[in-house]
XYZ file of C-alpha atoms in Angstrom:
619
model
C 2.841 -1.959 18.178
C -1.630 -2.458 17.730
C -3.918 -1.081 18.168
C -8.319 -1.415 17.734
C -10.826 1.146 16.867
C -14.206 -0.998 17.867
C -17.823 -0.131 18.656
C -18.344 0.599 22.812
C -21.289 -2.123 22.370
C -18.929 -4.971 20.796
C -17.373 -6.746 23.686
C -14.408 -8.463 23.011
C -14.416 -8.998 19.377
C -10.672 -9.154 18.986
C -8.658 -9.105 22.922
C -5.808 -6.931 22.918
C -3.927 -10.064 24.642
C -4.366 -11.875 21.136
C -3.018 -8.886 19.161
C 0.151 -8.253 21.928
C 1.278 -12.195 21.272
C 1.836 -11.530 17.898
C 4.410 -8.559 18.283
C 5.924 -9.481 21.618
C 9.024 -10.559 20.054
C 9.461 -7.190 18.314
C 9.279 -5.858 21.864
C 10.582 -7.973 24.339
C 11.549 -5.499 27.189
C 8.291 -4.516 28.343
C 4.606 -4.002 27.188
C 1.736 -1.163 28.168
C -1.170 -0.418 26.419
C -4.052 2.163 27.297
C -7.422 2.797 25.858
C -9.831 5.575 25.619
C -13.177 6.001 25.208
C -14.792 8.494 22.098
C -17.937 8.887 20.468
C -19.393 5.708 20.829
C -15.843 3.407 20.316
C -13.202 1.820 22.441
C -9.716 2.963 21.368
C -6.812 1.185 22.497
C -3.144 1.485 21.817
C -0.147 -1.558 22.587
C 3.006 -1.852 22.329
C 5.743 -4.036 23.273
C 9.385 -1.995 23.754
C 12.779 -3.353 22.345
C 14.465 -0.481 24.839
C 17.490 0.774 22.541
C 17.493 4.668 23.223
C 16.571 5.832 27.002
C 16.247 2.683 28.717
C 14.146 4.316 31.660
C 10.854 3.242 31.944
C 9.640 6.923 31.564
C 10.189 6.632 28.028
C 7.849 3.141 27.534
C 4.828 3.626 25.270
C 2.390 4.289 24.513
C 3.096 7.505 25.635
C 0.838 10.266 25.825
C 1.180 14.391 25.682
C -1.558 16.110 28.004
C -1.004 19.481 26.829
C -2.371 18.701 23.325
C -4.205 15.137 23.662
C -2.129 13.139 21.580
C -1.100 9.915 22.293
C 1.508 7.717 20.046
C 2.763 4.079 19.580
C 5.394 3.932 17.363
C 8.213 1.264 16.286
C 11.891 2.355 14.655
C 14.514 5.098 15.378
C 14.439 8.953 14.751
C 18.162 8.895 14.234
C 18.107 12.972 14.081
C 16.051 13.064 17.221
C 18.631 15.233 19.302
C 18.365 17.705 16.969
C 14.544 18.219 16.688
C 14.978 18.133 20.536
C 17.009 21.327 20.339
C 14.719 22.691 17.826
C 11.579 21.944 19.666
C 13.569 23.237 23.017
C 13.476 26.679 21.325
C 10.167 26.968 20.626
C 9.422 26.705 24.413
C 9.064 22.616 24.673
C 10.079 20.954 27.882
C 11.289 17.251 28.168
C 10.682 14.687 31.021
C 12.876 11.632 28.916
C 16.015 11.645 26.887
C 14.542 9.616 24.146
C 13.439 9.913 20.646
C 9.904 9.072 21.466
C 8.684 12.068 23.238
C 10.812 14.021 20.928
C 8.463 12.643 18.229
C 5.084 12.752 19.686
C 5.877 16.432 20.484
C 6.806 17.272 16.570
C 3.638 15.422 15.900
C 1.800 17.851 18.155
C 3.044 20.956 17.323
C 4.109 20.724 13.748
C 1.452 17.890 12.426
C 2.323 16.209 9.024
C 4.685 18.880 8.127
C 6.962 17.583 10.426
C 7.872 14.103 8.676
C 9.672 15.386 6.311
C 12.064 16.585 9.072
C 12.497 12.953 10.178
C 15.513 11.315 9.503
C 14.745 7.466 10.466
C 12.675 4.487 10.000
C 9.252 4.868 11.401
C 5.985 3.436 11.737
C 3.491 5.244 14.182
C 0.127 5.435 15.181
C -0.890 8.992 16.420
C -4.409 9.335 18.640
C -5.965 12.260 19.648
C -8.462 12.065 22.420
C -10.382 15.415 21.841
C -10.892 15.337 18.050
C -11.084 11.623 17.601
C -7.803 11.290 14.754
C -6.409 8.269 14.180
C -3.073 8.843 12.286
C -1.163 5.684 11.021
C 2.441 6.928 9.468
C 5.027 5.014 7.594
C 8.517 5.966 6.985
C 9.775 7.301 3.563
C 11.248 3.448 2.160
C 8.711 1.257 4.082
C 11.718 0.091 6.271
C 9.367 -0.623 9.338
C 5.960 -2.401 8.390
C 2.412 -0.868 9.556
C -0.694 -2.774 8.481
C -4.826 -2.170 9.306
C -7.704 -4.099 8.179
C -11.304 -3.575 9.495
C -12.670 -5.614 11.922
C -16.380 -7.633 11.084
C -18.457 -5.034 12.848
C -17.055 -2.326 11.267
C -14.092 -1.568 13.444
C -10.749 -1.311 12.652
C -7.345 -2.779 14.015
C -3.762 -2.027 12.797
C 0.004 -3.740 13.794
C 3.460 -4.462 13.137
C 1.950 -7.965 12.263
C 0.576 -8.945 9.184
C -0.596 -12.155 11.019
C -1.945 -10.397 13.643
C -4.308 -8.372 11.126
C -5.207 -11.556 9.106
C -5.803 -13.768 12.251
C -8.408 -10.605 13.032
C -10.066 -9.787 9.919
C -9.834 -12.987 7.691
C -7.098 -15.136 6.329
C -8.068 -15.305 2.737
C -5.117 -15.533 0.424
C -3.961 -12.993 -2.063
C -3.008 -15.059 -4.671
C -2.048 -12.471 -6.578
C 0.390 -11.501 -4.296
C 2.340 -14.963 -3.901
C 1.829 -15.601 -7.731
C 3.932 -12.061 -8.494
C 6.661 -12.863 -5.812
C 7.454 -16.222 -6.625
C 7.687 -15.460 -9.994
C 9.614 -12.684 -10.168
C 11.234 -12.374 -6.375
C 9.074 -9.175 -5.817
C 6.426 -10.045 -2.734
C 6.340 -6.335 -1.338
C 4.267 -3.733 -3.302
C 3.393 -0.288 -2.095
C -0.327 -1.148 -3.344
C 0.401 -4.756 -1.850
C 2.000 -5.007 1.187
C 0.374 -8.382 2.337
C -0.157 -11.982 1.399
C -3.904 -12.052 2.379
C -6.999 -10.091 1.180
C -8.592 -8.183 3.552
C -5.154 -6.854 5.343
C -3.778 -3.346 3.569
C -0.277 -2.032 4.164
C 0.206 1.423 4.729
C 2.416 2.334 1.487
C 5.951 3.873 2.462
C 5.983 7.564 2.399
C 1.967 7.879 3.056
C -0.088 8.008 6.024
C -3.840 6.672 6.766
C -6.064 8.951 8.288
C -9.256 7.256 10.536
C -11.838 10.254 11.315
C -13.821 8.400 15.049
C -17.274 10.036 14.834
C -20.215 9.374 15.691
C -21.347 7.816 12.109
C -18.371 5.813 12.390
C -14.924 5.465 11.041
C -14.136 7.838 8.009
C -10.718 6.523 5.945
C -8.422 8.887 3.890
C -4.977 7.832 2.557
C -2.176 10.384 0.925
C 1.452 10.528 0.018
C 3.674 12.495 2.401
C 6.926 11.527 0.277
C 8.213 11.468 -3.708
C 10.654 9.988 -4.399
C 11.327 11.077 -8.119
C 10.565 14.643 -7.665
C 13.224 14.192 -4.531
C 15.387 12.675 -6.479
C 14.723 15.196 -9.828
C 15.862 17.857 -7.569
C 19.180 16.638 -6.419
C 19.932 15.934 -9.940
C 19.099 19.462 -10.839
C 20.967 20.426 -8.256
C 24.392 18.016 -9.178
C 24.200 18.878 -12.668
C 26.213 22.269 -11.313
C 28.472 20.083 -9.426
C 31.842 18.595 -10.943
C 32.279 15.450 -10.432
C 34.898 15.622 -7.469
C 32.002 17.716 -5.626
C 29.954 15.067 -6.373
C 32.018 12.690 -4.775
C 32.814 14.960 -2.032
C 28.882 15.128 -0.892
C 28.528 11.282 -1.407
C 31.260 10.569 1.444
C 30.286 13.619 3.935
C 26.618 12.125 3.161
C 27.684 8.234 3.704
C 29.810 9.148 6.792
C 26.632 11.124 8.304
C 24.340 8.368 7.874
C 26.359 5.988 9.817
C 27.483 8.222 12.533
C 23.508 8.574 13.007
C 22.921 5.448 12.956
C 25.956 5.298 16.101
C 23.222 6.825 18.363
C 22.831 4.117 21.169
C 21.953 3.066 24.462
C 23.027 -0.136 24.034
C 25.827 -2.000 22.326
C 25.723 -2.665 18.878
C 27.688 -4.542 15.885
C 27.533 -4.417 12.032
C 26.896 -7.047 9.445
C 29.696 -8.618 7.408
C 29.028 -10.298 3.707
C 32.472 -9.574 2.587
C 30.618 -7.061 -0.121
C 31.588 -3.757 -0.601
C 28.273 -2.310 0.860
C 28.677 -3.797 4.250
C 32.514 -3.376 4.765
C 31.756 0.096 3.996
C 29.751 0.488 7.039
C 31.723 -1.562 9.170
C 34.649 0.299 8.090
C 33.521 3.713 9.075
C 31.598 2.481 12.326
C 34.822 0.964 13.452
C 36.560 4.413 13.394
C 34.024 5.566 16.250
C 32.971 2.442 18.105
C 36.082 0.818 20.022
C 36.129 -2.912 20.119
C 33.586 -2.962 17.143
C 31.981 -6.763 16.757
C 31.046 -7.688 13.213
C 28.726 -10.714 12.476
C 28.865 -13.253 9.261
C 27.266 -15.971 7.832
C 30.411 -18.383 7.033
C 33.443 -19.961 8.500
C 37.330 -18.568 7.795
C 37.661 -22.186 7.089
C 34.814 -22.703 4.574
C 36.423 -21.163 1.078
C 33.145 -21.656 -0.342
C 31.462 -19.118 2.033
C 32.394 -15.628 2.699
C 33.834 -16.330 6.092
C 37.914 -16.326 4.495
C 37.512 -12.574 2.788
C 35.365 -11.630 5.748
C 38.370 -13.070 8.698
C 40.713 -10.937 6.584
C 39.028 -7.925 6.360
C 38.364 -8.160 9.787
C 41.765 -8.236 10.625
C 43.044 -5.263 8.469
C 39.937 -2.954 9.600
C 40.480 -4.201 13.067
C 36.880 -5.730 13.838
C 36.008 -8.346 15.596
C 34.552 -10.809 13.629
C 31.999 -13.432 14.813
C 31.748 -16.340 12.216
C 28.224 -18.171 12.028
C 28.330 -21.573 10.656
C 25.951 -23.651 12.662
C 26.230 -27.619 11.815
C 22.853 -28.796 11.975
C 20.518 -31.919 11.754
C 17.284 -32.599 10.203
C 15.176 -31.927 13.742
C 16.674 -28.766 13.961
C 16.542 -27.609 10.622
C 12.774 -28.643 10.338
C 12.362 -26.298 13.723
C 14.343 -23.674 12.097
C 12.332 -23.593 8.673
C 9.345 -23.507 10.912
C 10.410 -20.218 12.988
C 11.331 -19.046 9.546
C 7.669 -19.766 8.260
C 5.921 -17.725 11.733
C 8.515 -15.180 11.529
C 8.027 -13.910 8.253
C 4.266 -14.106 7.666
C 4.198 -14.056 4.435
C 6.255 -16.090 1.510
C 9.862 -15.703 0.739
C 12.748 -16.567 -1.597
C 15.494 -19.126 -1.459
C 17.559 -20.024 1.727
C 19.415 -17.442 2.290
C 16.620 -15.772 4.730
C 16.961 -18.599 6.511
C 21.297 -18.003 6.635
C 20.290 -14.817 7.768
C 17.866 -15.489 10.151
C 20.208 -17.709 11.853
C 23.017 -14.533 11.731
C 20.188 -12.405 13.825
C 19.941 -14.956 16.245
C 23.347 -15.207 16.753
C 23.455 -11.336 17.202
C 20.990 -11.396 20.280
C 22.562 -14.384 21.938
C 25.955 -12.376 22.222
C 24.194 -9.724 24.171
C 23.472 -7.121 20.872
C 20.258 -5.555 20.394
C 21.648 -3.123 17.188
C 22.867 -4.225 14.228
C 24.763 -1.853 11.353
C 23.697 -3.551 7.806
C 24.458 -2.637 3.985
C 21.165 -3.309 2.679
C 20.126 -0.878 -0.075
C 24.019 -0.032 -1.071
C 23.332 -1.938 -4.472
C 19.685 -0.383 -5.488
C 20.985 3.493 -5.041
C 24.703 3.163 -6.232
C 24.023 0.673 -9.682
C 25.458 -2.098 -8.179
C 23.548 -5.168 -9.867
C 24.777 -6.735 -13.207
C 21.355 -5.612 -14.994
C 21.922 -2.060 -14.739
C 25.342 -2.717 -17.100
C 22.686 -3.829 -19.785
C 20.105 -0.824 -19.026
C 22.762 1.839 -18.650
C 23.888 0.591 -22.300
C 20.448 0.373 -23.526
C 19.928 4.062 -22.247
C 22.714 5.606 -24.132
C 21.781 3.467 -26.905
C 18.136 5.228 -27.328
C 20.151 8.543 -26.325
C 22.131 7.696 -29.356
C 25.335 8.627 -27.244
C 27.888 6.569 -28.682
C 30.735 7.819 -26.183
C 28.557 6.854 -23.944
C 26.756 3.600 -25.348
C 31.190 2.360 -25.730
C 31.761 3.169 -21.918
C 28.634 0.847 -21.108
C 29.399 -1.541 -23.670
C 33.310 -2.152 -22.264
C 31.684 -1.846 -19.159
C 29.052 -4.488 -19.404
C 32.365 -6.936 -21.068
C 34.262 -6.744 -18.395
C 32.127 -7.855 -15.784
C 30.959 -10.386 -18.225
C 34.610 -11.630 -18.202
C 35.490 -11.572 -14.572
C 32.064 -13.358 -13.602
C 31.962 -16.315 -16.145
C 32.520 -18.314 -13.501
C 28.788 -17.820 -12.523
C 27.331 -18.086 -15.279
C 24.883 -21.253 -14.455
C 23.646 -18.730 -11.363
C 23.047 -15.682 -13.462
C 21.120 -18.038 -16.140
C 19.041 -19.018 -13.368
C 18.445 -15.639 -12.405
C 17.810 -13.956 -15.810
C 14.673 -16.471 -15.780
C 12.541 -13.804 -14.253
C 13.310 -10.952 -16.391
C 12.251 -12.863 -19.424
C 8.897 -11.434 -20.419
C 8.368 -13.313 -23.453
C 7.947 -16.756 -24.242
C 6.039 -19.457 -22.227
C 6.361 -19.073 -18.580
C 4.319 -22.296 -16.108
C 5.414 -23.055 -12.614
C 5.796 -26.956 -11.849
C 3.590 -27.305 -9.012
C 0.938 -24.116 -8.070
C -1.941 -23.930 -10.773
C -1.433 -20.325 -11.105
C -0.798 -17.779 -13.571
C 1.432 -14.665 -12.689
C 0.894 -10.926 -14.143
C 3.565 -10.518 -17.218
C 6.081 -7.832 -15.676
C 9.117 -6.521 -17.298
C 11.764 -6.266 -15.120
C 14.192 -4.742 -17.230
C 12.014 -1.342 -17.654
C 10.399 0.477 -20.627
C 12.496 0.487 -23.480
C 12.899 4.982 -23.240
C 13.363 4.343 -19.455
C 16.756 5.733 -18.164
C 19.103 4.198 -16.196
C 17.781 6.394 -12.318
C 14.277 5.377 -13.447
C 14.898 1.941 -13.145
C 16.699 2.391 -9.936
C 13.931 4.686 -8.276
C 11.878 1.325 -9.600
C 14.580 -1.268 -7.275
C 14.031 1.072 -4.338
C 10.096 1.305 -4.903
C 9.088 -1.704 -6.050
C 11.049 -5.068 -7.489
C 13.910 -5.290 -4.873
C 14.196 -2.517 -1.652
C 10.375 -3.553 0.124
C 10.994 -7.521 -0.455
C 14.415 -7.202 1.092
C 13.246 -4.810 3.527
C 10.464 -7.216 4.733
C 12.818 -10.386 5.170
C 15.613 -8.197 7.350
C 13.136 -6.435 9.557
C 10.775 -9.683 10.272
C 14.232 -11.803 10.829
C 15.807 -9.122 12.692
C 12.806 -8.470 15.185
C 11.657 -12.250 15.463
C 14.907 -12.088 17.942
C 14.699 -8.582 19.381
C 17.280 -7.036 17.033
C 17.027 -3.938 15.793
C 18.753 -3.370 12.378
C 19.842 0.272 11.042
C 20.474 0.659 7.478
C 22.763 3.684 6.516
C 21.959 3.273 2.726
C 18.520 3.621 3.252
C 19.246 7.472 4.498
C 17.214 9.165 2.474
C 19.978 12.026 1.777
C 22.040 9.246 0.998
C 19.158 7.232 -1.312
C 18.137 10.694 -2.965
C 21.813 11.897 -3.575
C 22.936 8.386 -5.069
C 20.377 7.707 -7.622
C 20.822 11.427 -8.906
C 24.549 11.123 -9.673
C 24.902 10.504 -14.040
C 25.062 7.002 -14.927
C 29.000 7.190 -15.464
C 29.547 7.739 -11.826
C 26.989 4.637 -11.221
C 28.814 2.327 -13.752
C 32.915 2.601 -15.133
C 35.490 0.194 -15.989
C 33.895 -2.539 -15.481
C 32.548 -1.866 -12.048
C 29.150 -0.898 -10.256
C 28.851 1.198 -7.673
C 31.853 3.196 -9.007
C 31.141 6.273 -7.035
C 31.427 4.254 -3.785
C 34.381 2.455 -4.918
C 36.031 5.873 -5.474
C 34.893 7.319 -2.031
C 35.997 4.036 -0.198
C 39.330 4.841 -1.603
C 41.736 4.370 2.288
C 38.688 3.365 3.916
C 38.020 -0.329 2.335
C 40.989 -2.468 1.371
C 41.450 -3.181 -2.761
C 40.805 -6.896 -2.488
C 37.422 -6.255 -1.421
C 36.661 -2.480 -3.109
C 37.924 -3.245 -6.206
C 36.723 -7.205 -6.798
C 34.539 -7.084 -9.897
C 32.952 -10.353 -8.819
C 29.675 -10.028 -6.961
C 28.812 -12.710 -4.556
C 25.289 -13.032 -3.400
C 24.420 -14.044 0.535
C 25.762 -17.574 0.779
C 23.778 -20.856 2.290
C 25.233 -24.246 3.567
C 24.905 -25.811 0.263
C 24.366 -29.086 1.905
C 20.955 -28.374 3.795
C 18.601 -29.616 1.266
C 20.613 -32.451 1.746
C 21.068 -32.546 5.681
C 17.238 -32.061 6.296
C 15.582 -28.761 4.814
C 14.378 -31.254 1.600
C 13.092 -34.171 3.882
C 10.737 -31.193 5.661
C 9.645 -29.779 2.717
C 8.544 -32.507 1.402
C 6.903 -33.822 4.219
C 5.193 -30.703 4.957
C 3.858 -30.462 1.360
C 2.555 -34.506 1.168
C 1.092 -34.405 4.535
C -1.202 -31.426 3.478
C -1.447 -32.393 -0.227
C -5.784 -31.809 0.650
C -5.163 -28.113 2.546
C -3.140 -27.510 -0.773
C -5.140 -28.896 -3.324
C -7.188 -25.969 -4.449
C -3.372 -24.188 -5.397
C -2.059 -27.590 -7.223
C -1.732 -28.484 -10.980
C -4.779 -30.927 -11.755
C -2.441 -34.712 -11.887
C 0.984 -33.251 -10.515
C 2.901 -35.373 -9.066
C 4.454 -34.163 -5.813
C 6.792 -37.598 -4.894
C 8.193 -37.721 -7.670
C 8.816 -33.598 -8.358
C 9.808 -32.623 -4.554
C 13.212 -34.959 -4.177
C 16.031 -33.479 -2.496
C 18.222 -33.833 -5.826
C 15.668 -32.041 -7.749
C 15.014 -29.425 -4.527
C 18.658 -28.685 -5.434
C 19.389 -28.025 -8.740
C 15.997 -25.894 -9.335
C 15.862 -22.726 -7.458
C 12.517 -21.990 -8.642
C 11.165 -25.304 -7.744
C 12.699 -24.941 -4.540
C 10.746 -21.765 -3.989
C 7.123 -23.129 -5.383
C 8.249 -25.773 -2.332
C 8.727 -23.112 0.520
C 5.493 -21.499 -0.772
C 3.721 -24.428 -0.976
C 5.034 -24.940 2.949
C 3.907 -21.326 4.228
C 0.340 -22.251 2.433
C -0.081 -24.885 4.398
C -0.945 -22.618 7.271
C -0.711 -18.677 6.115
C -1.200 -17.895 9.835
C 1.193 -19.158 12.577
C 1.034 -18.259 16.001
C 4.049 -17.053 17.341
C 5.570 -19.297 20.584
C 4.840 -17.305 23.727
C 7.569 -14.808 24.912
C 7.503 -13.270 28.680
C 7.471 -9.663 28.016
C 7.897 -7.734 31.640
C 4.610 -5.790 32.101
């Protein structure tokens, strides 16, 4: 979806043709837009439909209510829709569609902002209303679908899906503030930061942007709908009255509702497979109401060094389907891929692995699926990352809880134990939690913020998981899956990011979050019959593998050439005297991860804004 808020006497300062080629592979089903005229401006909605739920064209956008002049564009799922339907039904509404659209612009109308926090979905809209000139722009509670605005030259304003779009509009300045943060510790996506270039802002999950069309021209307010902690306080107020088999008991009615939600479809759909406990959760209880269920990895059942062998027999226990991606390619194609990488996300990223999973969504969509079921958010909520063993600890520690502080402690050996075997990785990846001591990246003449990952010192064990889902890991991830997913007209639905779920999870005590040696122990203990042992009960944790040998089969040759080619685009970044030939070989590519990232950032710098290839989107 775009949009533009521009002067009636400014003729074509941004075409709405421009805007629509940058999000017409989020929407590649069909396209509209509309425009009105108000108080001296031009205001024109687009959008570009990935058809999922009510494939008639009655339900296309943007879609307008005449009763109460609102019109909406909006991108994601109201996964509760048929119930607001029912609700809205009573109150005297009539519908012409069966989808979640009108359903939404309807609650907009009659209930205003009051009526988000009975949304149960990912969401970002832009409301319009014709008579009183209100521009609404509205983000879902976790950020899970991007919205972004800037203001045009003359004064105007434009918003998107696509940060590109916005920059390729408004300027294309670099925040290097931005990149310098995320490369150094992982963490591109801030609430306050949502973008890699200056002049485009991000509407922060849980807020909304309000644009006042007047006369004297375009007045900007910005709030909060959503909080998270006080959510979050009072479920925890609420558990502490709870034994811990309640508990329990609410976390798999809760878990089991959030997937059958996320069921609702008009077309076919499939789940992701990592052979982690967070997706073969999902995939386990989608495949007890979808018949035939297709699951999609990144790995061969050959391959013992991906997860295609755990995945195959999982698979065949659960009785899924599983579809095995493992594509053998060559340096053209990988230089082609790296480059849809580069348009497709817009902005900097992390290691390889997006690409891995980038080539898993287009896999999805060539097999005919336009849904897929993923576990993302499973580890944030639940305590399932190897740090929390060491803040957990330090929390009972400052608690001075020693039953507690030994349970964390025996805890925290274990997993040492059973994961020694990855102990090179883990070094790597403690590297960014180290506040102290001298910190210089090898090739970008820049100096990050000093952040401490591991949380203040009196900060409990929830606060630096509300800090995962808010900050440091949920909106990174978030951005990578949704800009993959769409870049090939996939939609993916997340049942960990239900907010019940999210909410419910992060207020259960830290024992239920941490035990034996295990994270996630709560969801171990609810997946009890539902996930088999070898995969619910495996201590190691295995992060999103890559074909180890790409640097080697072409991915280093690009990067390199990429970054040499442009050394004088780039030079204004570089160290004074580096020297790129000899740093950026494919052995050294390899055996650095960070230097391998400074490379793919140094590779998106080249050019910050890609156009997209042309896509025929049916008018």
């Amino acid at each position: 979806m775009a949009g533009t808020v521009r002067s009636s006497s400014v003729n074509n300062e941004i075409g709405e043709d421009f805007l629509r080629r940058f999000i017409a592979r989020r929407g590649p089903d069909s396209s509209r837009e509309i425009s009105h005229a108000l108080n001296g401006h031009k205001v024109t909605l687009i959008h570009t439909r990935l058809s999922i739920i009510d494939l008639d064209g009655r339900s296309g956008q943007p879609m307008e209510d005449c009763d109460s002049g609102w019109a909406i564009v909006y991108n994601g799922e109201i996964y509760n829709y048929l119930e607001l339907r029912q609700e809205l039904a009573t109150l005297g509404y009539n519908f012409d569609t069966k989808g979640d659209t009108e359903v939404l612009l309807k609650a907009w109308a009659h209930w205003g902002v009051e009526m988000l926090a009975k949304l149960n979905g990912m969401f970002a809209f832009g409301a319009f209303n014709r008579r009183t000139g209100e521009l609404w722009l509205v983000r879902d509670r976790f950020g899970v679908k991007p919205l972004l605005w800037g203001r045009l030259p003359c004064g105007g304003l434009v918003f998107s899906s696509s940060a590109a779009g916005i920059a390729a509009s408004v300027g294309d300045e670099v925040d290097v503030g931005y990149c310098a943060r995320g490369l150094r510790y992982k963490a591109f996506e801030l609430p306050e930061s949502g973008a890699p270039f200056r002049k485009v802002n991000s509407v922060p999950p849980g807020a909304w942007v309000k644009v006042s069309i007047s006369d004297a021209g375009l007045g900007i307010t910005e709030k909060h709908w959503y909080n998270l902690n006080e959510a979050v306080f009072n479920r925890a107020a609420a558990l502490a009255m709870c034994s811990d088999e309640q508990a329990m008991n609410e976390c798999q009615q809760t878990l089991e509702s959030a997937v059958q939600l996320r069921l609702r479809s008009d077309v076919p759909l499939a789940v992701s497979l990592s052979g982690g406990l967070d997706s073969s959760s999902i995939a386990a209880l989608a495949s007890r109401h979808v018949s035939c269920l297709s699951g999609f990895t990144y790995g061969s059942p050959t391959a013992k060094s991906s997860e295609g062998p755990v995945v195959a027999n999982f698979a065949r226990q659960v009785g899924i389907s599983a579809e095995f991606v493992w594509p053998k390619h060559g340096i053209d194609s990988l230089d082609a891929s790296l480059e849809h990488l580069l348009t497709a996300q817009e902005a900097p990223f992390s290691g390889l692995s997006v690409l891995a999973q980038n080539e898993v969504f287009r896999a999805v969509r060539s097999a005919g699926f336009k849904v897929l079921l993923g576990g993302q958010g499973g580890d944030e909520s639940f305590g399932g990352y190897r740090k929390f063993f060491v803040v957990a600890l330090r929390d009972a520690l400052s608690q001075r809880d020693p039953r507690g502080a030994m349970h964390f402690a025996w805890s925290l050996g274990l997993m040492l134990l059973h994961e020694a075997r990855q102990a090179k990785m883990y070094w790597q990846s403690l590297s960014r939690y180290r506040s102290r001591g001298a910190f210089a990246f090898q090739l970008l003449d820049w100096e990050p913020e000093v952040i401490n990952l591991w949380g203040d010192q009196g900060s409990s064990l929830r606060a630096r998981q509300i800090e995962d889902v808010q900050r440091w890991s949920i909106p990174s991830l978030l951005r990578y899956e949704d800009r993959n997913s769409m870049w090939h007209g996939v939609e993916t639905r997340l049942p960990f990011m239900d907010y019940r779920l999210v909410e419910l999870a992060l207020a259960l005590p830290s024992r239920l979050k941490i035990a034996k040696g295990f994270g996630k122990w709560a969801l171990r203990k609810i997946d009890k019959g539902v996930v088999p042992d070898f995969i619910r009960l495996n201590r190691r944790k295995r992060g999103f593998d890559v074909t180890q040998s790409w640097l080697n089969d072409g991915i280093g040759v690009s990067l390199r050439k990429r970054i040499l080619e442009h050394r004088g685009v780039l030079a204004s970044h570089l160290k004074a005297g580096v020297d790129l030939e000899r740093r950026l070989t494919t052995e050294r590519l390899s055996d650095d991860r960070n230097l391998l990232d400074e490379a793919l950032m140094l590779a998106w710098l080249v050019k910050p804004v890609r156009m997209p290839p042309p896509v025929e989107v049916t008018a």
